[in-house]
mmCIF file with all atom_site columns, C-alpha atoms in Angstrom:
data_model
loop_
_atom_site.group_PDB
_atom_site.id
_atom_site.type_symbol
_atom_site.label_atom_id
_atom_site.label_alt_id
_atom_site.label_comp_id
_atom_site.label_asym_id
_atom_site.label_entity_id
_atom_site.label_seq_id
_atom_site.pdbx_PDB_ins_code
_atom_site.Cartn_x
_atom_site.Cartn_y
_atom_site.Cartn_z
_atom_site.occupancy
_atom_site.B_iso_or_equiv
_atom_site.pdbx_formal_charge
_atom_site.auth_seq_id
_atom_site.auth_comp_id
_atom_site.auth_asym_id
_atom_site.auth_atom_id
_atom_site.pdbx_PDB_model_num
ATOM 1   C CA . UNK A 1 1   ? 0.000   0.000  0.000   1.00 42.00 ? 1   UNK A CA 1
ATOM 2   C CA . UNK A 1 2   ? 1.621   3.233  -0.913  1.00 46.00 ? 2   UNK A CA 1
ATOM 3   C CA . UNK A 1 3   ? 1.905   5.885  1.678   1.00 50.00 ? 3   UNK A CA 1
ATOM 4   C CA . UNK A 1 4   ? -0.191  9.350  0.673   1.00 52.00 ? 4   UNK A CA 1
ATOM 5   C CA . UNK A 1 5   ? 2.400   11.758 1.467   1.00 56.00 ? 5   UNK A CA 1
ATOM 6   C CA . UNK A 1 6   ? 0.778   14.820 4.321   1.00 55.00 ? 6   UNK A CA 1
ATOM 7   C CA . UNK A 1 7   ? 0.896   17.511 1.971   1.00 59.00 ? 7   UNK A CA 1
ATOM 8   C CA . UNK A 1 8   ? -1.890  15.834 -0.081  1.00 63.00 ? 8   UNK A CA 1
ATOM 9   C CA . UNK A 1 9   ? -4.148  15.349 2.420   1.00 78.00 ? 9   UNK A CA 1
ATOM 10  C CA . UNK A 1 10  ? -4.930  18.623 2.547   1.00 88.00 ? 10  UNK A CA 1
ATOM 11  C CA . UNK A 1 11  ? -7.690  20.776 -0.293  1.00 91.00 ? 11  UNK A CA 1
ATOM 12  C CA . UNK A 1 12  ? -4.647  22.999 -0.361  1.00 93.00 ? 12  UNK A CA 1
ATOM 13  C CA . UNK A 1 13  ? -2.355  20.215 -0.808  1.00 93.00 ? 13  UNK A CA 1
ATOM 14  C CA . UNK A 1 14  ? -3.415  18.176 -3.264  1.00 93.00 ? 14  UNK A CA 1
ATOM 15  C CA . UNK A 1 15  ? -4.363  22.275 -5.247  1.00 95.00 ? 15  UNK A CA 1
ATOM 16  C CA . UNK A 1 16  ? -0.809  22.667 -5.025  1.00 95.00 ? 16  UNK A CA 1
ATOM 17  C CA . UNK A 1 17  ? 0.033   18.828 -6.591  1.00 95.00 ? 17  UNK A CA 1
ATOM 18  C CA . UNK A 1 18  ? -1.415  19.907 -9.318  1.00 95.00 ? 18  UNK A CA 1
ATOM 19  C CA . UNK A 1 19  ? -0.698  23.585 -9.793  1.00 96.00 ? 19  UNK A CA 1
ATOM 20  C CA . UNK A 1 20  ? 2.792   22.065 -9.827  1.00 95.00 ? 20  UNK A CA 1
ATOM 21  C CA . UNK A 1 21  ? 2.323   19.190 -12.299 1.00 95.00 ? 21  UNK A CA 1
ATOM 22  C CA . UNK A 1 22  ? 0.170   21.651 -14.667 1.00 95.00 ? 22  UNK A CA 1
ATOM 23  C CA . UNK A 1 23  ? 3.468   24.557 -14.221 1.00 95.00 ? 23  UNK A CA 1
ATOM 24  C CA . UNK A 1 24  ? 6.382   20.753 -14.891 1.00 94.00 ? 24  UNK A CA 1
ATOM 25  C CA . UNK A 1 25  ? 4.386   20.111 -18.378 1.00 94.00 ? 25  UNK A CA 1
ATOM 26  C CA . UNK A 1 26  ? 4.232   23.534 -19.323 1.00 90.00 ? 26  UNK A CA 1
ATOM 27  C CA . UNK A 1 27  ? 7.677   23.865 -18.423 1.00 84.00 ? 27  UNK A CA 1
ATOM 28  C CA . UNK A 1 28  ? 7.449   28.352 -18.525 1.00 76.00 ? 28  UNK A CA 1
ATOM 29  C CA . UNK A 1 29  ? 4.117   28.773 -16.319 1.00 83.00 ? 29  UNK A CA 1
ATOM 30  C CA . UNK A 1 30  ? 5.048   30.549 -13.106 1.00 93.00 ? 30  UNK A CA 1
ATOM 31  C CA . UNK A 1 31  ? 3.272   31.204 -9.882  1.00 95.00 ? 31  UNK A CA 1
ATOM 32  C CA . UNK A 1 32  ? 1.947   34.492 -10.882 1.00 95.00 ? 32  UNK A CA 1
ATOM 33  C CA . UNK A 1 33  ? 1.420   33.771 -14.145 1.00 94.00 ? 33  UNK A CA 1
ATOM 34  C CA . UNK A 1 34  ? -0.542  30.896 -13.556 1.00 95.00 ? 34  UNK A CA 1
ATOM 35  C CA . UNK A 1 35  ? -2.350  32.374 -10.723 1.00 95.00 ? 35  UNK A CA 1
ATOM 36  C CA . UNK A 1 36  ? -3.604  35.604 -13.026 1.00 95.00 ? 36  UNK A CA 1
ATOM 37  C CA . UNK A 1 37  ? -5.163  32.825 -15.043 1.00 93.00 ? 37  UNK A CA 1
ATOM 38  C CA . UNK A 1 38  ? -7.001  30.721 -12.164 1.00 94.00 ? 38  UNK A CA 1
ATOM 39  C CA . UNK A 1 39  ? -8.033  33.775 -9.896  1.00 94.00 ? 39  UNK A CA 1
ATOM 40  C CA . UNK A 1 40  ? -7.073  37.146 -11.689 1.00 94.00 ? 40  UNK A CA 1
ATOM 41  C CA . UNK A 1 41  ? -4.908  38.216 -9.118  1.00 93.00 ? 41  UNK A CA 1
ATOM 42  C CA . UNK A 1 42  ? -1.306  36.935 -9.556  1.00 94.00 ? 42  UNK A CA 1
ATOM 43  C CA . UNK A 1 43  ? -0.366  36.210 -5.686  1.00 95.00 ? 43  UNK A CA 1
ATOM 44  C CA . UNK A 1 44  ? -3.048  33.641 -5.053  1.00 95.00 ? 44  UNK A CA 1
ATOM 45  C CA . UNK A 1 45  ? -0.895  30.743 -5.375  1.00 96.00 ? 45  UNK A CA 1
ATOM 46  C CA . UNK A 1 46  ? 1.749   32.264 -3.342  1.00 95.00 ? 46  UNK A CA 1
ATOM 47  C CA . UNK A 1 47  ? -0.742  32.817 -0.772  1.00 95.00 ? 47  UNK A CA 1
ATOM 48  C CA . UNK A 1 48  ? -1.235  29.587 -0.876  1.00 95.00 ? 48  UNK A CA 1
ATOM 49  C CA . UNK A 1 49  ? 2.215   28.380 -0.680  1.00 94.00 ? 49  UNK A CA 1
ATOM 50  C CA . UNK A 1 50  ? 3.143   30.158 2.080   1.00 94.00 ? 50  UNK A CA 1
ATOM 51  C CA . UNK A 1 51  ? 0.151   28.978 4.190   1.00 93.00 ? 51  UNK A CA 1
ATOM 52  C CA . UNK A 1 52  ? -2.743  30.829 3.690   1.00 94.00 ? 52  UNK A CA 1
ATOM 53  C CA . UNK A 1 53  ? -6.238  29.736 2.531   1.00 92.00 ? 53  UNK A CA 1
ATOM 54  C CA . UNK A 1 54  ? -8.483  29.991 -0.583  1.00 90.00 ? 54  UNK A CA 1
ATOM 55  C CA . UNK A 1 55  ? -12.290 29.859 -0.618  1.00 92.00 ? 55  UNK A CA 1
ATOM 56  C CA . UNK A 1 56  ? -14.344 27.368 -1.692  1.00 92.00 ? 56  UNK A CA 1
ATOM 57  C CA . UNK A 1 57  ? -15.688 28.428 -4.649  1.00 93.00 ? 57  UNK A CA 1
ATOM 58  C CA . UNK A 1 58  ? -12.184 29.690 -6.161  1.00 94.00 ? 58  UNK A CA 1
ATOM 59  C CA . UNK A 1 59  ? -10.814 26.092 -5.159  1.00 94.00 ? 59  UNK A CA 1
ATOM 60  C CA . UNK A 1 60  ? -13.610 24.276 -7.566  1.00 94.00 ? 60  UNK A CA 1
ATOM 61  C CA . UNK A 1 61  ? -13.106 26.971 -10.325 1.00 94.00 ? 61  UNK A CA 1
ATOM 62  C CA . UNK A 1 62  ? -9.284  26.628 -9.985  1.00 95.00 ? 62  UNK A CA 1
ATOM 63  C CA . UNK A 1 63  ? -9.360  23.168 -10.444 1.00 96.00 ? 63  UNK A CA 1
ATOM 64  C CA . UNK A 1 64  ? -11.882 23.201 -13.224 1.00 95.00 ? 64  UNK A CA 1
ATOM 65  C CA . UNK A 1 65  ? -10.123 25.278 -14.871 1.00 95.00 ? 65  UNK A CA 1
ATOM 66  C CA . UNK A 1 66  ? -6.684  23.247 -14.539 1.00 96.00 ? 66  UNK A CA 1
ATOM 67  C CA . UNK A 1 67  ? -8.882  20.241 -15.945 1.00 96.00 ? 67  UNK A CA 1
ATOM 68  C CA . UNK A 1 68  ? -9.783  21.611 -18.844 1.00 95.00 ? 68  UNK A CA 1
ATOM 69  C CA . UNK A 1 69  ? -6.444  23.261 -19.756 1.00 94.00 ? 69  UNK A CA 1
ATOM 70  C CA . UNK A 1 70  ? -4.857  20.457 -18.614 1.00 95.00 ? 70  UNK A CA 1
ATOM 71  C CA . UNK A 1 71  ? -1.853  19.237 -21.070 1.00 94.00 ? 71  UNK A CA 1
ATOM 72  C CA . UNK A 1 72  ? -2.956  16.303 -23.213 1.00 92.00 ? 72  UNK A CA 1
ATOM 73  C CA . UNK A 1 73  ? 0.752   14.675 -22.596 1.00 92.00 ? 73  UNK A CA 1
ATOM 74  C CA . UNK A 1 74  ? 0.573   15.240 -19.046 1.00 94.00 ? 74  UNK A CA 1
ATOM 75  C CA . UNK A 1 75  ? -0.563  13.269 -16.293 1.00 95.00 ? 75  UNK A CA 1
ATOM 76  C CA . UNK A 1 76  ? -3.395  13.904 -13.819 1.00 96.00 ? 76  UNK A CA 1
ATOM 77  C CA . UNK A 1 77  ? -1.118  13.621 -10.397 1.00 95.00 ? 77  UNK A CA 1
ATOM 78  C CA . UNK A 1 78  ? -2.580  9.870  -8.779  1.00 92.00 ? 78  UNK A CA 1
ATOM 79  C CA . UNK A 1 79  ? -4.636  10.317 -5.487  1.00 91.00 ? 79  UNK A CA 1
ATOM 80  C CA . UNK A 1 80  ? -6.544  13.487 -6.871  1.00 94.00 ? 80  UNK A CA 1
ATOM 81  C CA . UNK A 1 81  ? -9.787  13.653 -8.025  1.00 93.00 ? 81  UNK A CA 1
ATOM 82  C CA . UNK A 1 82  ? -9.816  15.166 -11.342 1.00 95.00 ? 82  UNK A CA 1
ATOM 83  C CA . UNK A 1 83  ? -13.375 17.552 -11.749 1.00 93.00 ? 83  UNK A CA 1
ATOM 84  C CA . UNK A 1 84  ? -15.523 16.162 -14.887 1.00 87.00 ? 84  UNK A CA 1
ATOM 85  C CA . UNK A 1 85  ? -15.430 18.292 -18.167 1.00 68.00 ? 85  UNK A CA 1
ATOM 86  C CA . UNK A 1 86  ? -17.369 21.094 -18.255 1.00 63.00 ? 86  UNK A CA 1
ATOM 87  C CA . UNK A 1 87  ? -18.864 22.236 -21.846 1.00 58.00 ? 87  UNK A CA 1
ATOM 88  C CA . UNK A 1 88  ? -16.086 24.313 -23.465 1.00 52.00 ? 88  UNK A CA 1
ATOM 89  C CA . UNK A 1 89  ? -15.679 28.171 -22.203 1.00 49.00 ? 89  UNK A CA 1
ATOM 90  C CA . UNK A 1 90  ? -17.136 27.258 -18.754 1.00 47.00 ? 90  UNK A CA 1
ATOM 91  C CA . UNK A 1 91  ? -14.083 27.364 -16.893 1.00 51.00 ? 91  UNK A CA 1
ATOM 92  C CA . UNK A 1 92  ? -13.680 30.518 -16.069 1.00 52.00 ? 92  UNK A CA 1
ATOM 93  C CA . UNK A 1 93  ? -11.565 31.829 -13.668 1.00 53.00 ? 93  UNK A CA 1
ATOM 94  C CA . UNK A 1 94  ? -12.706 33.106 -10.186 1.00 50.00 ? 94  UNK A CA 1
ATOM 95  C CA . UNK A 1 95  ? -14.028 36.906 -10.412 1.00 49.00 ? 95  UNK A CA 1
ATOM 96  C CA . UNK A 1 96  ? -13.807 38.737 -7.699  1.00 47.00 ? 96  UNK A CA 1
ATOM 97  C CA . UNK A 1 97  ? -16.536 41.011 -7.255  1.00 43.00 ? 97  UNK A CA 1
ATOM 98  C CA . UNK A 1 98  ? -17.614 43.808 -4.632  1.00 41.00 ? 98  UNK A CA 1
ATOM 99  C CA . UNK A 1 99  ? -21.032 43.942 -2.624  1.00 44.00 ? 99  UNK A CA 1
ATOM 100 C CA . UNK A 1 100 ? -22.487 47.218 -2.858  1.00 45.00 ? 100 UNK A CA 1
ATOM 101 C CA . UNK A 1 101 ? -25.539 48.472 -0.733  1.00 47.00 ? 101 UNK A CA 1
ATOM 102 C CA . UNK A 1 102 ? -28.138 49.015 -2.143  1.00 40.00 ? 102 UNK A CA 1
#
């Protein structure tokens, strides 16, 4: 039985599997870069990297969006659950919007 290594227990960890497998087969796709594509802000990921949290809903679009712009030579790292295909143009990256009073 292999041994799940403790960084991919965690949401956070197993985001940051593949954030890095996704940045090996594109071999030029940097933190910021990549993270200006996910969330439109280019320090998400290294937010995340140096501890802090994401919300939900930016998680699941992150990782739908990863899935469908995922390399087709590349592989899927093993223990994570890869989201289904969504119909092309639906992964969109997480907006970030304001709440105004009305």
């Amino acid at each position: 039985m292999s041994r799940i290594p403790p960084s991919m227990t965690t949401l956070i960890g197993q985001f940051l599997a593949v954030v890095d497998a996704y940045q090996a087969a594109k071999e030029r796709s940097s933190d910021s870069h990549l993270s200006t594509l996910l969330f439109n802000d280019g320090k998400s990921i290294g937010r995340l990297r140096a501890g802090k949290d994401l919300h939900t809903r930016s998680f699941e679009n992150g990782m739908r969006w990863l899935s469908a712009n995922w390399p087709e030579d590349a592989v899927w790292p093993a223990g994570i659950v890869r989201p289904k295909a969504e119909p092309t143009g639906s992964a969109r990256p997480a907006r970030r919007t304001s709440r105004v009073a009305a």
